[in-house]
XYZ file of N, CA, C and O in Angstrom:
748
model
N -29.553 193.361 -63.974
C -29.408 192.388 -65.036
C -29.774 192.998 -66.381
O -29.093 192.747 -67.368
N -30.856 193.796 -66.390
C -31.280 194.414 -67.641
C -30.200 195.347 -68.177
O -29.980 195.413 -69.397
N -29.496 196.055 -67.291
C -28.419 196.948 -67.714
C -27.298 196.192 -68.412
O -26.570 196.761 -69.219
N -27.172 194.911 -68.132
C -26.131 194.084 -68.733
C -26.665 193.232 -69.882
O -26.008 192.307 -70.336
N -27.903 193.498 -70.286
C -28.491 192.771 -71.409
C -28.968 191.380 -71.071
O -29.127 190.534 -71.948
N -29.213 191.135 -69.787
C -29.669 189.821 -69.349
C -31.158 189.892 -69.030
O -31.590 190.751 -68.278
N -31.907 188.989 -69.617
C -33.340 188.913 -69.348
C -33.593 187.820 -68.327
O -33.022 186.740 -68.414
N -34.472 188.111 -67.387
C -34.783 187.140 -66.344
C -36.266 186.806 -66.375
O -37.099 187.663 -66.620
N -36.563 185.543 -66.126
C -37.935 185.092 -65.952
C -38.039 184.442 -64.578
O -37.080 183.838 -64.111
N -39.179 184.589 -63.918
C -39.434 183.761 -62.735
C -40.359 182.647 -63.200
O -41.286 182.884 -63.961
N -40.052 181.431 -62.788
C -40.778 180.276 -63.321
C -40.961 179.196 -62.262
O -40.400 178.106 -62.361
N -41.751 179.476 -61.226
C -42.032 178.419 -60.253
C -42.885 177.321 -60.891
O -43.492 177.516 -61.942
N -42.891 176.181 -60.219
C -43.567 175.009 -60.776
C -44.571 174.437 -59.793
O -44.502 174.670 -58.588
N -45.482 173.655 -60.326
C -46.412 172.872 -59.523
C -46.385 171.450 -60.066
O -46.297 171.248 -61.271
N -46.463 170.501 -59.163
C -46.452 169.101 -59.558
C -45.538 168.269 -58.688
O -45.517 167.051 -58.798
N -44.755 168.925 -57.851
C -43.892 168.273 -56.872
C -42.946 167.277 -57.539
O -42.767 167.270 -58.761
N -42.359 166.423 -56.735
C -41.363 165.478 -57.235
C -41.916 164.544 -58.310
O -41.256 164.333 -59.338
N -43.145 163.997 -58.134
C -43.657 163.127 -59.206
C -43.766 163.860 -60.549
O -43.451 163.279 -61.597
N -44.185 165.121 -60.529
C -44.278 165.889 -61.761
C -42.922 166.174 -62.377
O -42.760 166.173 -63.603
N -41.926 166.412 -61.518
C -40.575 166.651 -62.021
C -40.016 165.396 -62.670
O -39.423 165.441 -63.757
N -40.204 164.261 -62.014
C -39.701 162.990 -62.537
C -40.390 162.647 -63.857
O -39.748 162.221 -64.819
N -41.698 162.869 -63.909
C -42.473 162.521 -65.112
C -42.391 163.586 -66.204
O -42.835 163.351 -67.322
N -41.858 164.760 -65.878
C -41.819 165.848 -66.862
C -43.175 166.458 -67.107
O -43.442 166.976 -68.188
N -44.043 166.429 -66.090
C -45.413 166.933 -66.247
C -45.691 168.161 -65.386
O -46.841 168.457 -65.104
N -44.654 168.853 -64.964
C -44.844 170.040 -64.142
C -45.696 171.077 -64.861
O -45.694 171.162 -66.093
N -46.410 171.869 -64.078
C -47.080 173.069 -64.593
C -46.163 174.227 -64.224
O -45.851 174.424 -63.049
N -45.718 174.976 -65.210
C -44.753 176.049 -64.991
C -45.456 177.384 -65.188
O -46.063 177.637 -66.226
N -45.375 178.224 -64.149
C -46.000 179.541 -64.136
C -44.907 180.584 -64.317
O -44.011 180.662 -63.485
N -44.971 181.359 -65.379
C -43.844 182.205 -65.737
C -44.213 183.686 -65.677
O -45.266 184.101 -66.165
N -43.295 184.458 -65.092
C -43.403 185.907 -65.112
C -42.189 186.470 -65.823
O -41.079 185.973 -65.656
N -42.415 187.497 -66.648
C -41.293 188.133 -67.331
C -41.656 188.571 -68.731
O -42.812 188.481 -69.165
N -40.634 189.033 -69.421
C -40.773 189.547 -70.779
C -41.340 188.479 -71.712
O -40.882 187.325 -71.711
N -42.333 188.873 -72.505
C -43.007 187.916 -73.385
C -42.083 187.337 -74.447
O -42.121 186.134 -74.746
N -41.215 188.166 -75.020
C -40.290 187.682 -76.044
C -39.319 186.661 -75.455
O -39.057 185.618 -76.063
N -38.808 186.964 -74.274
C -37.904 186.027 -73.601
C -38.639 184.732 -73.271
O -38.087 183.629 -73.438
N -39.877 184.863 -72.823
C -40.664 183.663 -72.516
C -40.834 182.793 -73.748
O -40.618 181.579 -73.705
N -41.226 183.399 -74.873
C -41.443 182.622 -76.100
C -40.155 181.943 -76.546
O -40.188 180.801 -77.018
N -39.015 182.610 -76.361
C -37.736 182.023 -76.751
C -37.373 180.831 -75.855
O -36.790 179.847 -76.327
N -37.724 180.912 -74.585
C -37.354 179.858 -73.642
C -38.442 178.813 -73.415
O -38.192 177.794 -72.780
N -39.629 179.053 -73.942
C -40.727 178.112 -73.721
C -40.378 176.682 -74.128
O -40.685 175.742 -73.383
N -39.715 176.445 -75.262
C -39.367 175.055 -75.606
C -38.473 174.389 -74.550
O -38.603 173.184 -74.301
N -37.598 175.145 -73.932
C -36.747 174.598 -72.870
C -37.600 174.246 -71.662
O -37.453 173.166 -71.069
N -38.495 175.140 -71.292
C -39.372 174.889 -70.146
C -40.243 173.660 -70.381
O -40.488 172.883 -69.453
N -40.694 173.491 -71.606
C -41.570 172.361 -71.915
C -40.822 171.021 -71.917
O -41.457 169.969 -71.967
N -39.505 171.052 -71.817
C -38.747 169.814 -71.616
C -38.919 169.306 -70.187
O -38.713 168.133 -69.912
N -39.302 170.218 -69.290
C -39.466 169.862 -67.874
C -40.921 169.756 -67.461
O -41.220 169.186 -66.417
N -41.805 170.340 -68.247
C -43.195 170.379 -67.834
C -44.159 170.127 -68.963
O -43.816 170.235 -70.137
N -45.382 169.815 -68.570
C -46.448 169.604 -69.545
C -47.009 170.937 -70.025
O -47.597 171.016 -71.095
N -46.833 171.979 -69.209
C -47.312 173.298 -69.608
C -46.375 174.363 -69.061
O -45.754 174.196 -68.010
N -46.273 175.444 -69.807
C -45.539 176.632 -69.383
C -46.388 177.818 -69.824
O -46.614 178.005 -71.018
N -46.875 178.573 -68.851
C -47.797 179.663 -69.142
C -47.243 180.966 -68.595
O -46.947 181.076 -67.402
N -47.120 181.957 -69.461
C -46.718 183.290 -69.011
C -47.948 183.960 -68.418
O -48.979 184.072 -69.070
N -47.841 184.387 -67.162
C -48.986 184.974 -66.473
C -48.857 186.480 -66.285
O -49.770 187.113 -65.760
N -47.735 187.067 -66.726
C -47.552 188.506 -66.603
C -46.091 188.875 -66.517
O -45.212 188.080 -66.855
N -45.817 190.086 -66.054
C -44.437 190.565 -65.976
C -43.638 189.835 -64.894
O -44.187 189.022 -64.139
N -42.359 190.145 -64.816
C -41.482 189.542 -63.821
C -42.120 189.631 -62.439
O -42.603 190.682 -62.035
N -42.168 188.516 -61.748
C -42.802 188.429 -60.435
C -44.182 187.796 -60.482
O -44.663 187.265 -59.479
N -44.816 187.838 -61.642
C -46.172 187.288 -61.763
C -46.186 185.774 -61.604
O -47.151 185.208 -61.074
N -45.136 185.108 -62.030
C -45.059 183.661 -61.842
C -45.079 183.301 -60.373
O -45.743 182.347 -59.961
N -44.377 184.088 -59.578
C -44.362 183.841 -58.135
C -45.735 184.067 -57.514
O -46.139 183.326 -56.620
N -46.452 185.063 -57.977
C -47.809 185.295 -57.463
C -48.716 184.130 -57.850
O -49.514 183.659 -57.031
N -48.583 183.640 -59.079
C -49.381 182.482 -59.500
C -49.072 181.275 -58.619
O -49.980 180.526 -58.241
N -47.807 181.090 -58.251
C -47.428 179.981 -57.384
C -48.053 180.136 -56.001
O -48.521 179.162 -55.409
N -48.096 181.368 -55.468
C -48.738 181.592 -54.172
C -50.221 181.251 -54.244
O -50.766 180.634 -53.321
N -50.874 181.643 -55.336
C -52.288 181.304 -55.520
C -52.449 179.783 -55.586
O -53.361 179.219 -54.963
N -51.563 179.118 -56.310
C -51.583 177.658 -56.406
C -51.461 177.026 -55.023
O -52.219 176.120 -54.672
N -50.524 177.511 -54.229
C -50.291 176.921 -52.920
C -51.470 177.127 -51.977
O -51.778 176.258 -51.165
N -52.128 178.276 -52.083
C -53.319 178.521 -51.267
C -54.432 177.548 -51.661
O -55.076 176.937 -50.798
N -54.643 177.374 -52.953
C -55.687 176.464 -53.434
C -55.392 175.032 -53.010
O -56.271 174.315 -52.514
N -54.152 174.602 -53.171
C -53.771 173.240 -52.787
C -53.978 173.035 -51.290
O -54.529 172.014 -50.859
N -53.554 174.004 -50.490
C -53.667 173.870 -49.033
C -55.118 173.725 -48.597
O -55.450 172.845 -47.785
N -55.971 174.563 -49.119
C -57.388 174.514 -48.730
C -58.004 173.201 -49.206
O -58.784 172.574 -48.480
N -57.639 172.750 -50.404
C -58.159 171.476 -50.908
C -57.712 170.300 -50.049
O -58.509 169.404 -49.737
N -56.449 170.282 -49.666
C -55.961 169.185 -48.832
C -56.680 169.199 -47.489
O -57.089 168.152 -46.979
N -56.827 170.385 -46.914
C -57.482 170.478 -45.606
C -58.921 169.987 -45.675
O -59.345 169.177 -44.839
N -59.679 170.431 -46.645
C -61.082 170.024 -46.701
C -61.204 168.546 -47.072
O -62.149 167.879 -46.636
N -60.265 168.016 -47.813
C -60.273 166.580 -48.103
C -60.108 165.788 -46.809
O -60.865 164.847 -46.545
N -59.150 166.194 -45.978
C -58.968 165.522 -44.695
C -60.196 165.631 -43.815
O -60.631 164.656 -43.187
N -60.771 166.820 -43.785
C -61.980 167.052 -42.991
C -63.116 166.152 -43.459
O -63.815 165.523 -42.650
N -63.291 166.050 -44.767
C -64.384 165.249 -45.336
C -64.188 163.756 -45.085
O -65.163 163.038 -44.812
N -62.949 163.281 -45.182
C -62.710 161.863 -44.931
C -62.974 161.503 -43.480
O -63.529 160.436 -43.189
N -62.618 162.394 -42.571
C -62.916 162.156 -41.157
C -64.424 162.196 -40.935
O -64.974 161.374 -40.194
N -65.121 163.112 -41.579
C -66.580 163.163 -41.488
C -67.193 161.841 -41.938
O -68.053 161.271 -41.244
N -66.748 161.354 -43.090
C -67.292 160.085 -43.597
C -67.068 158.974 -42.579
O -68.000 158.216 -42.260
N -65.866 158.885 -42.070
C -65.542 157.829 -41.104
C -66.400 157.948 -39.849
O -66.971 156.943 -39.390
N -66.531 159.146 -39.308
C -67.322 159.346 -38.086
C -68.799 159.038 -38.322
O -69.505 158.637 -37.396
N -69.248 159.201 -39.559
C -70.647 158.914 -39.895
C -70.855 157.450 -40.274
O -71.960 157.061 -40.676
N -69.794 156.647 -40.163
C -69.918 155.218 -40.424
C -69.784 154.816 -41.873
O -70.169 153.711 -42.244
N -69.234 155.691 -42.701
C -69.074 155.394 -44.122
C -67.587 155.206 -44.407
O -66.740 155.951 -43.891
N -67.271 154.232 -45.228
C -65.886 153.927 -45.577
C -65.271 155.097 -46.355
O -65.721 155.412 -47.463
N -64.224 155.749 -45.816
C -63.601 156.882 -46.509
C -63.048 156.510 -47.890
O -63.126 157.318 -48.818
N -62.528 155.303 -48.033
C -62.015 154.880 -49.338
C -63.149 154.802 -50.361
O -62.986 155.196 -51.522
N -64.300 154.305 -49.938
C -65.457 154.242 -50.839
C -65.927 155.644 -51.213
O -66.339 155.872 -52.354
N -65.854 156.553 -50.266
C -66.231 157.942 -50.563
C -65.299 158.519 -51.627
O -65.755 159.158 -52.583
N -63.987 158.298 -51.476
C -63.047 158.780 -52.498
C -63.400 158.221 -53.866
O -63.406 158.950 -54.866
N -63.688 156.919 -53.925
C -64.058 156.300 -55.202
C -65.343 156.916 -55.763
O -65.439 157.179 -56.955
N -66.316 157.139 -54.880
C -67.618 157.632 -55.327
C -67.566 159.056 -55.852
O -68.247 159.387 -56.815
N -66.774 159.901 -55.225
C -66.796 161.323 -55.601
C -65.655 161.729 -56.520
O -65.657 162.831 -57.063
N -64.696 160.841 -56.730
C -63.524 161.176 -57.535
C -63.832 161.589 -58.958
O -63.107 162.386 -59.541
N -64.891 161.049 -59.532
C -65.243 161.392 -60.903
C -66.195 162.558 -61.023
O -66.517 162.993 -62.123
N -66.633 163.089 -59.887
C -67.559 164.216 -59.906
C -66.839 165.546 -59.753
O -65.617 165.635 -59.887
N -67.604 166.561 -59.440
C -67.063 167.914 -59.327
C -66.008 168.018 -58.235
O -65.060 168.788 -58.353
N -66.126 167.246 -57.184
C -65.145 167.290 -56.103
C -63.826 166.634 -56.490
O -62.800 166.890 -55.864
N -63.838 165.789 -57.500
C -62.621 165.111 -57.928
C -61.564 166.104 -58.362
O -61.866 167.138 -58.962
N -60.305 165.810 -58.023
C -59.214 166.721 -58.356
C -57.897 165.970 -58.299
O -57.821 164.856 -57.780
N -56.857 166.612 -58.804
C -55.526 166.032 -58.682
C -55.118 165.932 -57.226
O -54.430 164.992 -56.834
N -55.546 166.903 -56.415
C -55.256 166.841 -54.981
C -55.873 165.578 -54.393
O -55.225 164.837 -53.655
N -57.128 165.311 -54.729
C -57.800 164.134 -54.193
C -57.090 162.861 -54.644
O -56.848 161.957 -53.845
N -56.712 162.791 -55.922
C -56.048 161.595 -56.448
C -54.692 161.366 -55.783
O -54.320 160.232 -55.499
N -53.955 162.440 -55.549
C -52.611 162.301 -54.991
C -52.608 162.165 -53.476
O -51.829 161.394 -52.916
N -53.461 162.922 -52.794
C -53.381 162.999 -51.338
C -54.389 162.113 -50.613
O -54.145 161.705 -49.483
N -55.513 161.785 -51.247
C -56.498 160.911 -50.614
C -55.910 159.566 -50.217
O -56.029 159.150 -49.064
N -55.245 158.873 -51.150
C -54.644 157.594 -50.769
C -53.595 157.727 -49.662
O -53.475 156.850 -48.817
N -52.855 158.823 -49.665
C -51.865 159.038 -48.596
C -52.558 159.194 -47.248
O -52.087 158.691 -46.229
N -53.685 159.912 -47.250
C -54.435 160.087 -46.008
C -54.968 158.758 -45.500
O -54.951 158.491 -44.303
N -55.438 157.929 -46.416
C -55.976 156.626 -46.023
C -54.874 155.697 -45.525
O -55.085 154.935 -44.590
N -53.696 155.776 -46.132
C -52.583 154.907 -45.738
C -51.919 155.386 -44.453
O -51.447 154.583 -43.655
N -51.879 156.710 -44.269
C -51.353 157.272 -43.036
C -49.852 157.342 -42.895
O -49.357 157.730 -41.849
N -49.092 157.007 -43.913
C -47.641 157.055 -43.780
C -47.070 158.458 -43.793
O -46.165 158.788 -43.051
N -47.600 159.295 -44.640
C -47.227 160.699 -44.766
C -45.756 160.914 -45.080
O -45.146 161.886 -44.631
N -45.159 159.977 -45.846
C -43.805 160.219 -46.321
C -43.839 161.437 -47.228
O -44.700 161.536 -48.111
N -42.921 162.358 -46.998
C -43.054 163.645 -47.675
C -42.887 163.602 -49.177
O -41.956 163.018 -49.695
N -43.874 164.194 -49.828
C -43.764 164.616 -51.205
C -43.548 166.120 -51.141
O -42.682 166.691 -51.781
N -44.329 166.760 -50.286
C -44.173 168.188 -50.005
C -44.408 168.363 -48.508
O -45.506 168.105 -48.016
N -43.371 168.755 -47.813
C -43.397 168.787 -46.353
C -44.264 169.908 -45.790
O -44.379 170.992 -46.360
N -44.817 169.637 -44.619
C -45.638 170.603 -43.880
C -44.893 171.927 -43.738
O -45.444 173.000 -43.992
N -43.628 171.882 -43.336
C -42.878 173.116 -43.100
C -42.729 173.951 -44.366
O -42.750 175.181 -44.309
N -42.607 173.303 -45.524
C -42.480 174.054 -46.774
C -43.810 174.667 -47.192
O -43.854 175.797 -47.693
N -44.892 173.938 -46.978
C -46.192 174.505 -47.321
C -46.522 175.667 -46.388
O -47.086 176.678 -46.816
N -46.127 175.554 -45.125
C -46.338 176.654 -44.186
C -45.593 177.899 -44.658
O -46.138 179.014 -44.634
N -44.354 177.737 -45.108
C -43.570 178.865 -45.628
C -44.280 179.502 -46.815
O -44.390 180.730 -46.903
N -44.785 178.679 -47.718
C -45.486 179.215 -48.889
C -46.752 179.974 -48.489
O -47.068 181.025 -49.057
N -47.475 179.443 -47.512
C -48.682 180.139 -47.064
C -48.325 181.431 -46.344
O -49.058 182.422 -46.451
N -47.211 181.442 -45.621
C -46.736 182.700 -45.019
C -46.504 183.744 -46.107
O -46.876 184.912 -45.956
N -45.891 183.321 -47.213
C -45.647 184.242 -48.325
C -46.945 184.696 -48.973
O -47.088 185.867 -49.355
N -47.897 183.796 -49.115
C -49.200 184.168 -49.679
C -49.896 185.178 -48.767
O -50.453 186.178 -49.240
N -49.855 184.926 -47.464
C -50.497 185.840 -46.516
C -49.800 187.193 -46.506
O -50.471 188.237 -46.429
N -48.477 187.213 -46.613
C -47.746 188.489 -46.673
C -48.148 189.263 -47.924
O -48.364 190.484 -47.863
N -48.278 188.562 -49.046
C -48.714 189.222 -50.280
C -50.144 189.731 -50.134
O -50.475 190.823 -50.597
N -50.981 188.954 -49.461
C -52.340 189.415 -49.184
C -52.335 190.687 -48.354
O -53.084 191.628 -48.652
N -51.492 190.732 -47.344
C -51.411 191.950 -46.509
C -50.900 193.124 -47.325
O -51.431 194.240 -47.208
N -49.878 192.899 -48.157
C -49.304 193.966 -48.979
C -50.312 194.522 -49.977
O -50.230 195.696 -50.345
N -51.235 193.707 -50.415
C -52.192 194.119 -51.441
C -53.594 194.353 -50.883
O -54.541 194.528 -51.652
N -53.709 194.345 -49.560
C -55.006 194.516 -48.888
C -56.031 193.498 -49.386
O -57.188 193.820 -49.653
N -55.571 192.235 -49.515
C -56.420 191.140 -49.969
C -56.633 190.159 -48.824
O -55.714 189.443 -48.451
N -57.825 190.119 -48.245
C -58.077 189.155 -47.171
C -57.995 187.720 -47.686
O -58.514 187.412 -48.761
N -57.335 186.862 -46.919
C -57.191 185.451 -47.282
C -57.576 184.583 -46.088
O -56.752 183.855 -45.528
N -58.848 184.627 -45.675
C -59.230 183.922 -44.450
C -59.088 182.399 -44.520
O -58.735 181.774 -43.525
N -59.340 181.796 -45.657
C -59.205 180.340 -45.759
C -57.734 179.936 -45.716
O -57.367 178.965 -45.044
N -56.899 180.690 -46.408
C -55.461 180.426 -46.370
C -54.933 180.574 -44.955
O -54.140 179.747 -44.486
N -55.388 181.601 -44.252
C -54.954 181.823 -42.869
C -55.394 180.672 -41.962
O -54.631 180.237 -41.089
N -56.582 180.171 -42.181
C -57.070 179.061 -41.354
C -56.213 177.812 -41.558
O -55.831 177.148 -40.591
N -55.902 177.507 -42.813
C -55.079 176.324 -43.071
C -53.659 176.548 -42.546
O -53.034 175.624 -42.020
N -53.177 177.776 -42.619
C -51.835 178.050 -42.071
C -51.809 177.736 -40.575
O -50.823 177.197 -40.068
N -52.876 178.054 -39.871
C -52.945 177.738 -38.441
C -53.005 176.225 -38.208
O -52.440 175.718 -37.237
N -53.672 175.511 -39.093
C -53.690 174.042 -38.992
C -52.284 173.488 -39.164
O -51.867 172.572 -38.438
N -51.533 174.048 -40.116
C -50.148 173.616 -40.312
C -49.300 173.953 -39.090
O -48.398 173.183 -38.721
N -49.595 175.088 -38.457
C -48.879 175.441 -37.220
C -49.135 174.403 -36.136
O -48.225 174.045 -35.376
N -50.366 173.899 -36.062
C -50.687 172.856 -35.082
C -49.907 171.575 -35.386
O -49.408 170.921 -34.471
N -49.795 171.222 -36.668
C -49.008 170.046 -37.038
C -47.545 170.251 -36.657
O -46.893 169.349 -36.130
N -47.044 171.441 -36.921
C -45.662 171.756 -36.574
C -45.432 171.642 -35.072
O -44.438 171.059 -34.625
N -46.360 172.172 -34.301
C -46.239 172.129 -32.839
C -46.229 170.703 -32.309
O -45.669 170.439 -31.242
N -46.831 169.782 -33.066
C -46.841 168.383 -32.635
C -45.736 167.566 -33.306
O -45.798 166.340 -33.326
N -44.729 168.264 -33.856
C -43.564 167.589 -34.402
C -43.732 166.983 -35.775
O -43.027 166.041 -36.124
N -44.646 167.515 -36.586
C -44.930 166.908 -37.893
C -44.419 167.733 -39.074
O -44.868 167.529 -40.203
N -43.468 168.637 -38.842
C -42.943 169.482 -39.920
C -42.411 168.706 -41.115
O -42.496 169.167 -42.245
N -41.827 167.539 -40.855
C -41.180 166.793 -41.934
C -42.112 165.793 -42.618
O -41.701 165.052 -43.497
N -43.392 165.812 -42.255
C -44.364 164.913 -42.888
C -44.955 165.581 -44.125
O -44.903 166.791 -44.287
N -45.547 164.784 -44.985
C -46.239 165.313 -46.155
C -47.435 166.148 -45.705
O -48.061 165.857 -44.681
N -47.752 167.177 -46.479
C -48.876 168.044 -46.106
C -50.216 167.313 -46.078
O -51.179 167.823 -45.509
N -50.279 166.115 -46.614
C -51.505 165.321 -46.475
C -51.751 164.931 -45.018
O -52.851 164.502 -44.660
N -50.743 165.115 -44.172
C -50.913 164.867 -42.731
C -51.926 165.829 -42.124
O -52.306 165.661 -40.957
N -52.400 166.796 -42.879
C -53.490 167.653 -42.390
C -54.677 166.830 -41.923
O -55.424 167.254 -41.045
N -54.870 165.637 -42.467
C -55.966 164.790 -42.013
C -55.824 164.495 -40.521
O -56.826 164.372 -39.814
N -54.595 164.398 -40.035
C -54.397 164.090 -38.611
C -54.872 165.236 -37.719
O -55.266 165.010 -36.573
N -54.877 166.453 -38.235
C -55.427 167.592 -37.499
C -56.914 167.344 -37.224
O -57.391 167.521 -36.102
N -57.637 166.898 -38.230
C -59.075 166.635 -38.084
C -59.337 165.367 -37.275
O -60.324 165.289 -36.543
N -58.456 164.392 -37.418
C -58.586 163.197 -36.582
C -58.471 163.578 -35.107
O -59.255 163.122 -34.277
N -57.492 164.415 -34.794
C -57.301 164.840 -33.409
C -58.511 165.628 -32.905
O -58.966 165.430 -31.783
N -59.027 166.532 -33.733
C -60.204 167.319 -33.325
C -61.408 166.441 -33.032
O -62.178 166.721 -32.095
N -61.584 165.394 -33.821
C -62.771 164.548 -33.666
C -62.529 163.356 -32.751
O -63.464 162.593 -32.496
N -61.295 163.175 -32.308
C -61.002 162.063 -31.417
C -61.112 160.707 -32.085
O -61.522 159.735 -31.458
N -60.759 160.638 -33.341
C -60.839 159.379 -34.076
C -59.666 159.276 -35.030
O -58.946 160.252 -35.257
N -59.464 158.112 -35.581
C -58.475 157.914 -36.639
C -59.121 157.153 -37.779
O -59.950 156.267 -37.548
N -58.730 157.498 -38.996
C -59.220 156.753 -40.141
C -58.714 155.324 -40.056
O -57.623 155.077 -39.529
N -59.485 154.361 -40.548
C -59.009 152.976 -40.541
C -57.807 152.848 -41.484
O -57.836 153.353 -42.593
N -56.763 152.213 -40.982
C -55.551 152.052 -41.811
C -55.087 150.622 -41.742
O -55.125 149.965 -40.791
């Protein structure tokens, strides 16, 4: 492409369908800085932020990091809600109590209610998150970067897949912990 005078940027996004609809995506961009600055106004028509993180390919690495962080957050949220329930505390009250503190996050706001409701209609499917974690783990292997937490959540997603849950939202990770503890959250 460069030989033909074409500049390319990689620009994966975070925010899923709700972010796309609302125009609030976070856009992670890799590529030439001049090209990025020229196209940034276009990107900002689709997202609330567009950040150049490095040369071509860096946007994809930022997306892999994003997916690892999201996966681990969703998993521990499910684990914590099951813990609260097993200890006799209302999981919904726990979400309300901790949402404004350090544990509060966009993951908690978006996925906590889904976990409590239990419908798991896909916003981001288990099978797609598994693919992203496979890519993150491959990049970790290529760069000699251990990713033990990402690997653990990838195995949890494999368990969901094995039980026929590939097409459910990744918030269905809570069901992994429900199965381990032999309980279900009140719904």
